[in-house]
Amino acid sequence: SDGLLDLRPDMAVKDVLLPADVRRSATAQELVDNLTQGVRGHEMSDDVTVLALRRKWNPTA
């Protein structure tokens, strides 16, 4: 979570569901934007790295 938990301490528990605003993201980019909302223009004590992959659901797999 390179720095993400400093930005989003609400996610600092084991097996936490992503916040509702993040789960509703339509694209991987929107998910990253929602997770890092508020970081621009603020000085952080650590960098924040977020990588989002979206897997297409295949009911036959």
Short mmCIF file of C-alpha atoms in Angstrom, two decimals:
data_model
loop_
_atom_site.label_atom_id
_atom_site.label_comp_id
_atom_site.label_asym_id
_atom_site.label_seq_id
_atom_site.Cartn_x
_atom_site.Cartn_y
_atom_site.Cartn_z
CA SER A 1 0.00 0.00 0.00
CA ASP A 2 2.93 2.32 -0.58
CA GLY A 3 1.61 5.44 1.17
CA LEU A 4 -2.05 4.70 0.46
CA LEU A 5 -2.89 3.96 4.09
CA ASP A 6 -1.50 7.35 5.09
CA LEU A 7 -3.87 8.91 2.58
CA ARG A 8 -6.82 6.62 3.36
CA PRO A 9 -6.52 5.42 7.00
CA ASP A 10 -10.10 4.11 6.75
CA MET A 11 -8.64 1.21 4.74
CA ALA A 12 -6.04 0.22 7.35
CA VAL A 13 -7.81 -2.88 8.61
CA LYS A 14 -7.52 -6.46 7.44
CA ASP A 15 -10.04 -7.59 4.82
CA VAL A 16 -11.61 -4.15 4.46
CA LEU A 17 -14.04 -3.64 1.60
CA LEU A 18 -13.16 -0.80 -0.69
CA PRO A 19 -15.19 2.31 0.16
CA ALA A 20 -18.47 2.59 -1.76
CA ASP A 21 -17.27 5.54 -3.87
CA VAL A 22 -14.30 3.47 -5.00
CA ARG A 23 -16.34 0.32 -5.68
CA ARG A 24 -18.67 2.30 -7.96
CA SER A 25 -15.77 3.35 -10.21
CA ALA A 26 -16.51 2.58 -13.84
CA THR A 27 -12.86 2.31 -14.92
CA ALA A 28 -9.52 1.47 -13.34
CA GLN A 29 -8.46 5.12 -13.81
CA GLU A 30 -11.58 6.34 -11.99
CA LEU A 31 -10.82 3.90 -9.16
CA VAL A 32 -7.30 5.32 -8.81
CA ASP A 33 -8.66 8.88 -8.94
CA ASN A 34 -11.21 8.08 -6.21
CA LEU A 35 -8.58 6.46 -3.98
CA THR A 36 -6.18 9.38 -4.31
CA GLN A 37 -8.78 12.13 -4.14
CA GLY A 38 -7.50 15.08 -2.15
CA VAL A 39 -3.80 14.32 -2.51
CA ARG A 40 -3.07 16.91 -5.18
CA GLY A 41 -1.87 20.18 -3.72
CA HIS A 42 -1.11 18.69 -0.30
CA GLU A 43 2.31 17.90 1.06
CA MET A 44 2.60 14.23 1.98
CA SER A 45 5.18 12.60 4.25
CA ASP A 46 5.39 9.64 1.85
CA ASP A 47 4.70 9.01 -1.80
CA VAL A 48 1.52 7.23 -2.81
CA THR A 49 1.54 4.44 -5.37
CA VAL A 50 -1.73 2.96 -6.62
CA LEU A 51 -2.08 0.33 -9.32
CA ALA A 52 -5.56 -0.76 -10.34
CA LEU A 53 -6.29 -3.71 -12.59
CA ARG A 54 -9.77 -4.44 -13.80
CA ARG A 55 -10.53 -8.03 -14.68
CA LYS A 56 -13.49 -8.69 -16.92
CA TRP A 57 -15.90 -11.15 -15.37
CA ASN A 58 -16.32 -14.36 -17.32
CA PRO A 59 -19.14 -16.53 -15.94
CA THR A 60 -17.92 -19.58 -17.90
CA ALA A 61 -14.38 -19.49 -16.49
#
